[in-house]
Each structure stands twice: as C-alpha cells, then as structure tokens.
Coordinates of N, CA and C in Angstrom, one line a residue:
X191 N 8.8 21.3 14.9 CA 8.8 21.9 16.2 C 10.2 22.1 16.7
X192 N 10.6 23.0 17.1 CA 11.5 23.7 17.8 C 11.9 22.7 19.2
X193 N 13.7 22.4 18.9 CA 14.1 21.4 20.5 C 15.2 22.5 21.1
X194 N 14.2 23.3 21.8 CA 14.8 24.4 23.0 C 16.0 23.9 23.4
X195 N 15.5 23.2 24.2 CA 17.2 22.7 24.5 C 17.9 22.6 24.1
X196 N 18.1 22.2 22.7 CA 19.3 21.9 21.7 C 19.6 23.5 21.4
X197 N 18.5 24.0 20.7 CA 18.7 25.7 20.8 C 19.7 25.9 21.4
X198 N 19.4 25.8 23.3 CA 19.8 27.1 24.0 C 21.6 26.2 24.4
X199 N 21.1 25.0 24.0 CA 23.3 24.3 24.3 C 24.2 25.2 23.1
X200 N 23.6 25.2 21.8 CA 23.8 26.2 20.5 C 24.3 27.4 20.7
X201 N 23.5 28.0 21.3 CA 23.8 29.7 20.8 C 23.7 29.8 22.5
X202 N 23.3 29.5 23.5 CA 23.8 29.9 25.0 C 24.4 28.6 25.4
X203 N 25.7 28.3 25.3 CA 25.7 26.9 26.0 C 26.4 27.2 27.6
X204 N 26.7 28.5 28.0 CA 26.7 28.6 29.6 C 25.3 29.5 30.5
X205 N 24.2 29.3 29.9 CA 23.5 30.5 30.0 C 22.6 28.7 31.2
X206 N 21.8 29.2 32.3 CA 21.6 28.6 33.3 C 20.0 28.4 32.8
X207 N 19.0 27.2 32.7 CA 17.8 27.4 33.2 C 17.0 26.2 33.1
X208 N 15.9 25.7 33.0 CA 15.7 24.5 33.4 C 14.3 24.8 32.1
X209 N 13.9 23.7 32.3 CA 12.5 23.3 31.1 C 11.8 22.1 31.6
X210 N 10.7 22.6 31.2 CA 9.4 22.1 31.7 C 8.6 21.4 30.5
X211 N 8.6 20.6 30.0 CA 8.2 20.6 28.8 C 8.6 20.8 27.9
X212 N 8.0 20.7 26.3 CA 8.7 21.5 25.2 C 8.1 22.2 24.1
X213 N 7.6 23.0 25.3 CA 7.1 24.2 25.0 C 8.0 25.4 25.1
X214 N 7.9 26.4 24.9 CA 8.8 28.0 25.4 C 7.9 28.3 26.6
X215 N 6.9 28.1 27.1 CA 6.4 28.3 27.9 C 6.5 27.9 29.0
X216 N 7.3 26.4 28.7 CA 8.1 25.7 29.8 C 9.8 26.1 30.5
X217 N 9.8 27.2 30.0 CA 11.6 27.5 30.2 C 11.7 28.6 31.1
X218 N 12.1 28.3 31.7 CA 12.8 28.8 33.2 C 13.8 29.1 32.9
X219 N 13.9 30.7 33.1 CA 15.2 31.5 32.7 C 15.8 31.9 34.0
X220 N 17.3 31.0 34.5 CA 17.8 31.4 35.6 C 19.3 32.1 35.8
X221 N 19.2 32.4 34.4 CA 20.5 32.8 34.2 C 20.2 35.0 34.5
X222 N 21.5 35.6 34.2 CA 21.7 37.1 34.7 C 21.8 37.2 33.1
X223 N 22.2 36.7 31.8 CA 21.7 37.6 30.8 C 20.2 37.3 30.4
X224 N 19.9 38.4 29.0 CA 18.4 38.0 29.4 C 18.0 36.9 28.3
X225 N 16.9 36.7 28.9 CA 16.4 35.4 27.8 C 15.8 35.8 26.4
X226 N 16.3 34.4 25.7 CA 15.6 34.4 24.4 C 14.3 34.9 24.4
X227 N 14.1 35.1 23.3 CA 12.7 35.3 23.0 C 12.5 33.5 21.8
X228 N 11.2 34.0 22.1 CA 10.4 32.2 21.6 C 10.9 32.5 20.2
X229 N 10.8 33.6 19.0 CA 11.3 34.1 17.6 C 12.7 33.4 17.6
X230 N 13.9 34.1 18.6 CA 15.0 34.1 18.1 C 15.4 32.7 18.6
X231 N 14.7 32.2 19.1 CA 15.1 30.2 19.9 C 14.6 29.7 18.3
X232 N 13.0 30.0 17.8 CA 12.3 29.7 16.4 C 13.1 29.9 15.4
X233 N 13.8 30.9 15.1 CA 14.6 31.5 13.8 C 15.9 30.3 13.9
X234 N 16.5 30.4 15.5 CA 17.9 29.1 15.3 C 17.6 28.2 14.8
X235 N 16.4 27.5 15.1 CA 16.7 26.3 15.1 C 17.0 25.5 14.1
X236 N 16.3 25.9 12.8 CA 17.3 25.7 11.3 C 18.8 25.5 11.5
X237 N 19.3 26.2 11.4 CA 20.7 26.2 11.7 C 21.4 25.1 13.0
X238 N 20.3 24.6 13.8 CA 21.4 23.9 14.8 C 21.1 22.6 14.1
X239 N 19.1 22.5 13.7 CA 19.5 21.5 13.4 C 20.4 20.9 12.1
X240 N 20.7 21.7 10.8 CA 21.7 21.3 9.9 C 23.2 21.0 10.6
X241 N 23.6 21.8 11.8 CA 25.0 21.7 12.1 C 24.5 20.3 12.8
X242 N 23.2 19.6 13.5 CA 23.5 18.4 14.0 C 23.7 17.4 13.3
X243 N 23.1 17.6 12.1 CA 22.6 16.5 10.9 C 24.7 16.8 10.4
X244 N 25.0 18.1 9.8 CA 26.6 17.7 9.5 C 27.2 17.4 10.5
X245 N 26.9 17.2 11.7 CA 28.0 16.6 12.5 C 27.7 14.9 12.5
X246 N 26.7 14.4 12.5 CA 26.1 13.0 12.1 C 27.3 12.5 10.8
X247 N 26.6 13.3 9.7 CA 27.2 12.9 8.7 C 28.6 12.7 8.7
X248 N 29.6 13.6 9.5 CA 30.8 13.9 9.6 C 31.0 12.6 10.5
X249 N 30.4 12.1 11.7 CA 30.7 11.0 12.7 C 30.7 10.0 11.7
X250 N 29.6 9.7 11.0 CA 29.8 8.3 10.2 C 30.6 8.4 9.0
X251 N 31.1 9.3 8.6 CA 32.1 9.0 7.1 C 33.2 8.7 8.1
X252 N 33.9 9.0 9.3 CA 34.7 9.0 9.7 C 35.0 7.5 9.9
X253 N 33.9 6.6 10.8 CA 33.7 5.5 10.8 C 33.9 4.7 9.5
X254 N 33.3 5.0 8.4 CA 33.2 4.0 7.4 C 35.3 4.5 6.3
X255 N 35.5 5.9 6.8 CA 36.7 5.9 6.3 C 37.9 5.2 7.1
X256 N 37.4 4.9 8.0 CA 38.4 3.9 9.0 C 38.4 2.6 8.4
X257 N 37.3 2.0 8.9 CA 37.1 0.8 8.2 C 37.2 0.4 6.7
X258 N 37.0 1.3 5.8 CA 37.0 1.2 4.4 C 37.9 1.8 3.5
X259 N 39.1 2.6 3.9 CA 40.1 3.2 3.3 C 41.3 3.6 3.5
X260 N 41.0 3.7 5.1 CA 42.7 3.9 5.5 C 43.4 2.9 5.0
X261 N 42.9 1.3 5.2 CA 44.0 0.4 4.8 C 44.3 0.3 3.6
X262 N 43.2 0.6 2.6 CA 43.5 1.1 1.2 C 44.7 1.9 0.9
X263 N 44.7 2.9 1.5 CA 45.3 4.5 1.5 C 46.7 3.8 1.6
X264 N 47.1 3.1 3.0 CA 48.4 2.8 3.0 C 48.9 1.4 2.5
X265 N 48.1 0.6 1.9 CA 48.4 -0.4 1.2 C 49.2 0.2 -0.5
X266 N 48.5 1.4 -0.7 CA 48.7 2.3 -1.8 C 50.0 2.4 -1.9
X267 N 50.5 3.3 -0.6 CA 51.3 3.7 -0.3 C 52.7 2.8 0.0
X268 N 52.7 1.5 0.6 CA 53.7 0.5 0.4 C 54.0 -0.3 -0.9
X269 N 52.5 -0.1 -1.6 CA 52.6 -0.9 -3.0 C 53.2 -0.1 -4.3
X270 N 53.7 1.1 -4.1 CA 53.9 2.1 -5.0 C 52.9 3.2 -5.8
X271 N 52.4 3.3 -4.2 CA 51.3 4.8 -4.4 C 50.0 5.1 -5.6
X272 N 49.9 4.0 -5.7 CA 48.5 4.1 -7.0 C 46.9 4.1 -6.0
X273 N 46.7 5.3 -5.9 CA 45.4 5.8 -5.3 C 44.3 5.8 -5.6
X274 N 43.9 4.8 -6.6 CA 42.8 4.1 -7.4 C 42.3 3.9 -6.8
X275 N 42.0 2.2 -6.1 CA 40.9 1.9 -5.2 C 40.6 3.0 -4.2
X276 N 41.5 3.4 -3.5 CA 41.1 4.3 -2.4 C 40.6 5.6 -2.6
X277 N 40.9 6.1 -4.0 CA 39.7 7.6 -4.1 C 38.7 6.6 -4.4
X278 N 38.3 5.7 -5.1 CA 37.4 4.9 -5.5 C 36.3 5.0 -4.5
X279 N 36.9 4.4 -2.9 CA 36.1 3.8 -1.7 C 35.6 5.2 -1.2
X280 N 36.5 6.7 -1.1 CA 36.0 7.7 -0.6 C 35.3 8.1 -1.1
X281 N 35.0 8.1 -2.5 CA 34.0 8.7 -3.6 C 32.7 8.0 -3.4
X282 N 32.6 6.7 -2.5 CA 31.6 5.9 -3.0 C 30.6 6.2 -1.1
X283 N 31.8 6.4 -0.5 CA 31.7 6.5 1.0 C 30.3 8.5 1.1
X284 N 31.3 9.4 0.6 CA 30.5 10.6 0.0 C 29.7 10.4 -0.6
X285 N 29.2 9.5 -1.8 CA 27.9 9.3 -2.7 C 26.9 8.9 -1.1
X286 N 27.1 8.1 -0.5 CA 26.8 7.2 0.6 C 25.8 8.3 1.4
X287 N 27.1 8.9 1.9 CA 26.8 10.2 3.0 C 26.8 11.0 2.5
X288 N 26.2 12.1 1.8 CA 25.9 13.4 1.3 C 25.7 14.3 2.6
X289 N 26.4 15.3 2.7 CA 26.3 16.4 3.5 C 25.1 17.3 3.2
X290 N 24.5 17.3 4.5 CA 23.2 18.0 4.1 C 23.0 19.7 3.5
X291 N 21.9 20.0 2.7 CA 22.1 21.5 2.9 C 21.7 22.5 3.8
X292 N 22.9 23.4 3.5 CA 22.6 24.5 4.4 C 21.2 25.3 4.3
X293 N 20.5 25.4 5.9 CA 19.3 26.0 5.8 C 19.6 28.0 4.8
X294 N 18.4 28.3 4.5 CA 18.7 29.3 3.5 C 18.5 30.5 4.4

C-alpha cells in the first residue's frame, strides 16, 4: 500500500495539502500546482520507498562505523598504517548492512 504522504514530502515537498486517511481519496489538494494523480503517487512509491530503506541503511553503517572503526582507522594510523583490522571491521559492518536494491 502506497504512504502518500511520504510520496508527496518526495517528489512535492513544498506542494500544500492535508490527508484524511490513507487512502488517495483522502487528500486534500491545497496547493496552486495541480495534483498528483493516484498512478503517479502509485508508480513513486517504489522509489521513495528504496531511497528510505538506503537512507536507514546509510544512518546505521554510520553508527556502527563510529563505534567499530574509526578507532581502528587511527590506531592504524599512529601504529604505522597497517589497515588490516580496519578494512576487516568495514567489510564485516557492509556484509551486516547490505544496501538495498534498486526498484526496477
């Protein structure tokens, strides 16, 4: 099922209107361009949802590359730069978090 709202922040994120439900039948178009059609809200939403799911993905590698590698990285780097453990930990952090695929 299609989340309108998420939609219309996506592809109108200054476009004005309110929602009643979560239906398309619920959406109140108050904006001066004109409104989606229920297809072209249906056709996005593939696409917003993979860019929410890679932005997820992208928030948590970030987290676990903080906690799990940077100190690595620059421990490397005072110890005479051997980058072993630490491609190690990012390789294992990626196996972890796989980036989703792109809708087709």
């Amino acid at each position: 099922m299609t989340d309108y709202p998420a939609v219309l922040a996506a592809i109108r994120p200054a476009a004005v209107w309110t929602m009643n439900g979560d239906d398309y039948s619920g959406l109140t178009w108050l904006d001066d361009s004109p409104k989606p059609s229920e297809k072209t809200l249906d056709d996005a939403w593939p696409q917003v949802q993979y860019e929410r799911a890679y932005a997820a993905v992208e928030a948590a590698r970030r987290v676990r590359y903080q906690a799990e590698t940077d100190g690595l990285f620059f421990e490397a780097q005072r110890e005479g730069g051997d980058l072993t453990a630490w491609q190690a930990a990012v390789d294992a952090i990626k196996a972890d978090l796989p980036y989703p695929e792109a809708p087709q």
